Short mmCIF file of C-alpha atoms in Angstrom, two decimals:
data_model
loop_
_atom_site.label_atom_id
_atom_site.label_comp_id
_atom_site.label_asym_id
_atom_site.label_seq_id
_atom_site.Cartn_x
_atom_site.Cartn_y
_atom_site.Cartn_z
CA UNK K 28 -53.61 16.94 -8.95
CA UNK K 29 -51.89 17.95 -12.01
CA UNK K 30 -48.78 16.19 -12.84
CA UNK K 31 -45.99 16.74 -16.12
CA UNK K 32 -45.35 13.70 -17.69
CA UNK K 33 -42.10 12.76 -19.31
CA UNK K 34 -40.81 11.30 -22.49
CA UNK K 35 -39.44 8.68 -22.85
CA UNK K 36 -38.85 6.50 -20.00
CA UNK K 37 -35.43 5.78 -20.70
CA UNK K 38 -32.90 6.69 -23.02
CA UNK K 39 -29.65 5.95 -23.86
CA UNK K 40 -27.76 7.63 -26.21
CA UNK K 41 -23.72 7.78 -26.93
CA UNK K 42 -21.59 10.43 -25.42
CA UNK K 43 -21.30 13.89 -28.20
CA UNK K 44 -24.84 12.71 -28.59
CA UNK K 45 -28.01 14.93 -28.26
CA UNK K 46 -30.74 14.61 -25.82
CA UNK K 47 -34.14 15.41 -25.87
CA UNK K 48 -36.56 15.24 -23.38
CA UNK K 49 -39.85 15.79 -23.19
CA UNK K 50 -42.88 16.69 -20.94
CA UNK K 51 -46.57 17.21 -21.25
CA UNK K 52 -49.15 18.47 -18.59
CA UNK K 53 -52.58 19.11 -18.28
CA UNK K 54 -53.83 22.08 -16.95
CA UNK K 55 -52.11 26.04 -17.28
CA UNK K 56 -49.87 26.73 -15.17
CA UNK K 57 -47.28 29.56 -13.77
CA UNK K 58 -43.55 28.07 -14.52
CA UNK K 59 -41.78 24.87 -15.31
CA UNK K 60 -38.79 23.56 -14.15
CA UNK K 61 -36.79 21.04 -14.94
CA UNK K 62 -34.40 18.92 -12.12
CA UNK K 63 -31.88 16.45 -12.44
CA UNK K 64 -31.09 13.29 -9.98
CA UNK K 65 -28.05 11.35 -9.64
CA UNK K 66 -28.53 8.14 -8.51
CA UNK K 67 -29.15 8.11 -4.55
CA UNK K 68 -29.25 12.27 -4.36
CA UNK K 69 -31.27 15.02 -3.88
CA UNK K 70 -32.76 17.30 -6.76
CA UNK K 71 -30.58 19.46 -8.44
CA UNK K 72 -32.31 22.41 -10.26
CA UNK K 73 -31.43 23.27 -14.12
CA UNK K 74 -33.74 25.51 -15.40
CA UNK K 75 -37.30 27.76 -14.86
CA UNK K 76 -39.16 28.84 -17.75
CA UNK K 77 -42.22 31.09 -17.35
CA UNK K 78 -45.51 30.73 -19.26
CA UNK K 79 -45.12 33.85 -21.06
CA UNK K 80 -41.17 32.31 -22.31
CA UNK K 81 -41.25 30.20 -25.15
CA UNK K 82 -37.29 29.00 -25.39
CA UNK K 83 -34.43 29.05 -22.79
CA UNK K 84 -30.83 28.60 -22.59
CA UNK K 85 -28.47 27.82 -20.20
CA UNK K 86 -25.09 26.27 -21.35
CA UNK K 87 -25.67 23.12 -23.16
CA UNK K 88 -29.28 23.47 -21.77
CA UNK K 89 -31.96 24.29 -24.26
CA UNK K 90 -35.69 24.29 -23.05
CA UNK K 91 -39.11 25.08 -24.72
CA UNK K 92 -42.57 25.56 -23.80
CA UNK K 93 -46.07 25.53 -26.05
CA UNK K 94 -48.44 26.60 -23.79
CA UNK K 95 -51.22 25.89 -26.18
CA UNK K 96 -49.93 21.67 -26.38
CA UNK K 97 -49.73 21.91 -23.01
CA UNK K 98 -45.69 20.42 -23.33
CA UNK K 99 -42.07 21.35 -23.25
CA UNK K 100 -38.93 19.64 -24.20
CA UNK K 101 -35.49 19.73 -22.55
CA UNK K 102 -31.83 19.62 -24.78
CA UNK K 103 -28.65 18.79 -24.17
CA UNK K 104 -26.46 18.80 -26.35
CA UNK K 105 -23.44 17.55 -26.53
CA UNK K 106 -23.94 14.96 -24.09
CA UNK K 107 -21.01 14.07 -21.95
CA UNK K 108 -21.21 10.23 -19.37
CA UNK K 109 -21.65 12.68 -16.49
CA UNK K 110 -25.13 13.54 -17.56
CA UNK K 111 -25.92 10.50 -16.81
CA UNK K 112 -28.81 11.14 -14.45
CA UNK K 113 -32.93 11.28 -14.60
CA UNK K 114 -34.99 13.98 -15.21
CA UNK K 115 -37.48 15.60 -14.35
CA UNK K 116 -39.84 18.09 -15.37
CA UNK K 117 -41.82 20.32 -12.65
CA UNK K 118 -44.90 22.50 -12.94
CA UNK K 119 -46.37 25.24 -10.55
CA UNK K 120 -49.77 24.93 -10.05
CA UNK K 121 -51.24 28.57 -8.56
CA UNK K 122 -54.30 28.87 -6.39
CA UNK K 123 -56.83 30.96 -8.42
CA UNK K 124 -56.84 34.44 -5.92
CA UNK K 125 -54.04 32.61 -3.79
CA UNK K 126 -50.62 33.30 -3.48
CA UNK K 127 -50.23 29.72 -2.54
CA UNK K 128 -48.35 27.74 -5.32
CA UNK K 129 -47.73 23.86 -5.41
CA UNK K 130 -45.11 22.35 -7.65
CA UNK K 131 -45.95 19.20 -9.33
CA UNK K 132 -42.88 16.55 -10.71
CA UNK K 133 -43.56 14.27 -13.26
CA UNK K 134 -41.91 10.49 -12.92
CA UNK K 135 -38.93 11.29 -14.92
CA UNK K 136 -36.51 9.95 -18.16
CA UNK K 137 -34.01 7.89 -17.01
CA UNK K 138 -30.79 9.47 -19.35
CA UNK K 139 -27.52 6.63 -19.59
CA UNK K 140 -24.99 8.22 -21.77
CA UNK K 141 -22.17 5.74 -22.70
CA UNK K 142 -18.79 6.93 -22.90
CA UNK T 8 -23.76 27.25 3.90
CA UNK T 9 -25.13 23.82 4.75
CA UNK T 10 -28.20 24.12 2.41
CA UNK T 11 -30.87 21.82 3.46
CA UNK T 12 -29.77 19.13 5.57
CA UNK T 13 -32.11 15.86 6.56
CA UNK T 14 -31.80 13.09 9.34
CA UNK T 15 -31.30 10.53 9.67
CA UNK T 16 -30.31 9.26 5.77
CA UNK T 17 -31.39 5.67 6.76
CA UNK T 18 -33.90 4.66 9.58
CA UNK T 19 -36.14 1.34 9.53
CA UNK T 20 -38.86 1.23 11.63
CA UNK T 21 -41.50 -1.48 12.67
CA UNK T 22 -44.88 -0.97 11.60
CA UNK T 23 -46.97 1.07 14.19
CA UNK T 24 -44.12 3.03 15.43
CA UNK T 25 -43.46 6.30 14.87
CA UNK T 26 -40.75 9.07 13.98
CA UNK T 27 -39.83 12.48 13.35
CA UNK T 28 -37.96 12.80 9.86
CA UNK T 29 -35.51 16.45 10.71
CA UNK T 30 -35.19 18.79 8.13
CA UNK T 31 -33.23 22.05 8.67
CA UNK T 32 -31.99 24.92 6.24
CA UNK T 33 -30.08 28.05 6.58
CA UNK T 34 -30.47 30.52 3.65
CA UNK T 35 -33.82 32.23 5.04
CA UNK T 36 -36.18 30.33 3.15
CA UNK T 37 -39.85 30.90 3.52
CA UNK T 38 -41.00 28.16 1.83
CA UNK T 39 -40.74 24.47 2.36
CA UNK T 40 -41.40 20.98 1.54
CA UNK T 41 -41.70 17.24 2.22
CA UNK T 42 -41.86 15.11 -1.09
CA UNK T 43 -42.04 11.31 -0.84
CA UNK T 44 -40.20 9.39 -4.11
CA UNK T 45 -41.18 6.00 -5.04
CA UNK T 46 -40.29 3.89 -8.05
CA UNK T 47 -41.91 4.75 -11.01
CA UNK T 48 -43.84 7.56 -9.50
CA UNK T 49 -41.96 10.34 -9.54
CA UNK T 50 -41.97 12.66 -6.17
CA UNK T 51 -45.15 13.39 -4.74
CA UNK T 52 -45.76 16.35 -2.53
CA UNK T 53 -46.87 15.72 1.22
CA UNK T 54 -46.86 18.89 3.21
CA UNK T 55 -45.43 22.43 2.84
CA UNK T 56 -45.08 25.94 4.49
CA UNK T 57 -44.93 29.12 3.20
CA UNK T 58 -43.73 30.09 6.62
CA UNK T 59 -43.10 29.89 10.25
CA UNK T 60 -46.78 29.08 11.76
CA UNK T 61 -48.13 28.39 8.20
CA UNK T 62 -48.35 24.78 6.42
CA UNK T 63 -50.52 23.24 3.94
CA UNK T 64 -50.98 19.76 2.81
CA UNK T 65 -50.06 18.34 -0.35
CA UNK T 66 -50.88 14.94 -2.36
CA UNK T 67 -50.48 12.64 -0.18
CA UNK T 68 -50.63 14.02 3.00
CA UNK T 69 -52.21 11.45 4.89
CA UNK T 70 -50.33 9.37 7.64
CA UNK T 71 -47.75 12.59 8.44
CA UNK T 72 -47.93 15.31 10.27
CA UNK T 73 -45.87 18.72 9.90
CA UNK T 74 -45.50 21.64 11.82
CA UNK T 75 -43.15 25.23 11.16
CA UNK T 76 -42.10 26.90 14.44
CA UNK T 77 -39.15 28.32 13.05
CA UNK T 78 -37.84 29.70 9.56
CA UNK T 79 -34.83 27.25 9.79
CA UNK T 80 -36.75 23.74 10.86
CA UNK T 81 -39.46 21.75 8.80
CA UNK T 82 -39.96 18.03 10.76
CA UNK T 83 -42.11 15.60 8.98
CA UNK T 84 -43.85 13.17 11.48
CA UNK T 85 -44.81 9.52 11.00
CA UNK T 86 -47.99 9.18 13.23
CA UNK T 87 -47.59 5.01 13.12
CA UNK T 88 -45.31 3.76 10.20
CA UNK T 89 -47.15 1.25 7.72
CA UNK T 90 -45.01 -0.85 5.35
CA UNK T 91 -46.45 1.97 2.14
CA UNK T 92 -44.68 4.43 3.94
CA UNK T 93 -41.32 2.94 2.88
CA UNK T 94 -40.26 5.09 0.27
CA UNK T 95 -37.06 7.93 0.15
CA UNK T 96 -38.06 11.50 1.28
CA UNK T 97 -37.04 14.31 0.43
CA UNK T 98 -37.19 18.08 2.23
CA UNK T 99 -37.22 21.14 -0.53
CA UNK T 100 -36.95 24.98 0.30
CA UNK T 101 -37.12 27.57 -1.79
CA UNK T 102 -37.10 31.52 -1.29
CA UNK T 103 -40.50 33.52 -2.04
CA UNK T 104 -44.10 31.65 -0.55
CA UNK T 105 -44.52 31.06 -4.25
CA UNK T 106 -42.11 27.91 -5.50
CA UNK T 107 -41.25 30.04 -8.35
CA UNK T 108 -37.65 30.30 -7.51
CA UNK T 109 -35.84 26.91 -7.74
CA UNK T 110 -36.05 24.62 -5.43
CA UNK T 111 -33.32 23.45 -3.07
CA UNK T 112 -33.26 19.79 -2.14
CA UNK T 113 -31.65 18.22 0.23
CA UNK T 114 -30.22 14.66 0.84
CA UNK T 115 -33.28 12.43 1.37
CA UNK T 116 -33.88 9.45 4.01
CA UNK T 117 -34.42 6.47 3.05
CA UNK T 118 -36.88 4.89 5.04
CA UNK T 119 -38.12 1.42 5.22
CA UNK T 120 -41.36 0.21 7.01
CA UNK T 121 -41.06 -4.08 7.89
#
């Protein structure tokens, strides 16, 4: 099964701070998305982008994708304590001649942001 | 709306017993999902649906069963609970048979297997 990959593990950064994230994977693939968790919660989506996108915004959010390194990075900038959260990067593996898709999560980057 | 709702949000069983983990949602969702979260592993996909009558298995799919009768209801079942079922799980649903739309989580249970 295919399966992003995130980068780093951890990190902790000061608040007004920038974070980057990042996440490799290994085969092509139809979207990525990334998700955030709060401790003891469900997923909360941020962001899709498709294969054929190569940046996205989406308020403080800034995500890219290289298709051809297989990778793509998540921004925030401007971190604030309630980012606090982990991460995690998603990718939609489609049955060749299926309409059947599977999404795939990655183990996540644990983000602490000190006020 | 109530999104997607899951019960119980705690539950330990014994090992060998077994249970039906609910999951329910009410925006019309055709597709749906059971992941399973452990530490350091990220969430791992055990069954989905694209639909009422339709369901698929995922990574780790052994262990659980899953039926879809309805739009609405997604039930994960624990044939007999081993302790490396304890883990959090999570239901998902998301609009088009394709996850290409974002997914909609719900609470999780936490479940532990003694």
């Amino acid at each position: 099964s295919q399966q992003g990959e995130e980068d780093p593990q951890a990190l902790s950064i000061q608040e007004g701070e920038n974070a980057t994230m990042n996440c490799s994977y290994k085969t092509s693939i139809n979207n990525l998305q990334w998700y955030r968790q709060n401790s003891g919660r469900g997923l909360v989506h941020l962001i899709l982008i498709r294969s054929n996108e190569r940046e996205k915004h989406s308020g403080r959010l800034r995500v890219t994708l290289d298709t051809s390194k297989k990778s793509s990075s998540l921004l925030i900038t401007a971190s604030r304590a309630a980012d606090t959260a982990s991460y995690f990067c998603a990718t939609l593996e489609v049955d060749r001649g299926s309409t059947l898709g599977r999404l795939y999560f990655g183990r996540g980057t644990q983000l602490t942001v000190w006020p | 709306n109530a999104g997607v709702t899951q019960t119980p949000k705690f539950q330990v069983l014994k090992t060998g017993q077994s249970m039906t983990l609910q999951c329910a949602q009410d925006m019309n969702h055709e597709y749906m999902s059971w992941y399973r979260q452990d530490p350091g592993m990220g969430l791992r996909l055990i069954h989905y649906s694209v639909g009422a009558g339709i369901t698929d298995q995922g990574e780790v799919p052994n262990g659980y069963n899953v039926s879809r009768s309805t739009t609405e209801d997604f039930p994960l079942r624990l044939l007999s609970a081993a302790p490396s079922q304890t883990s959090v799980y999570f239901c998902a649903s998301s609009y088009s048979n394709l996850p290409s739309y974002e997914q909609y989580f719900g609470p999780g249970t936490r479940l532990t297997v003694t």
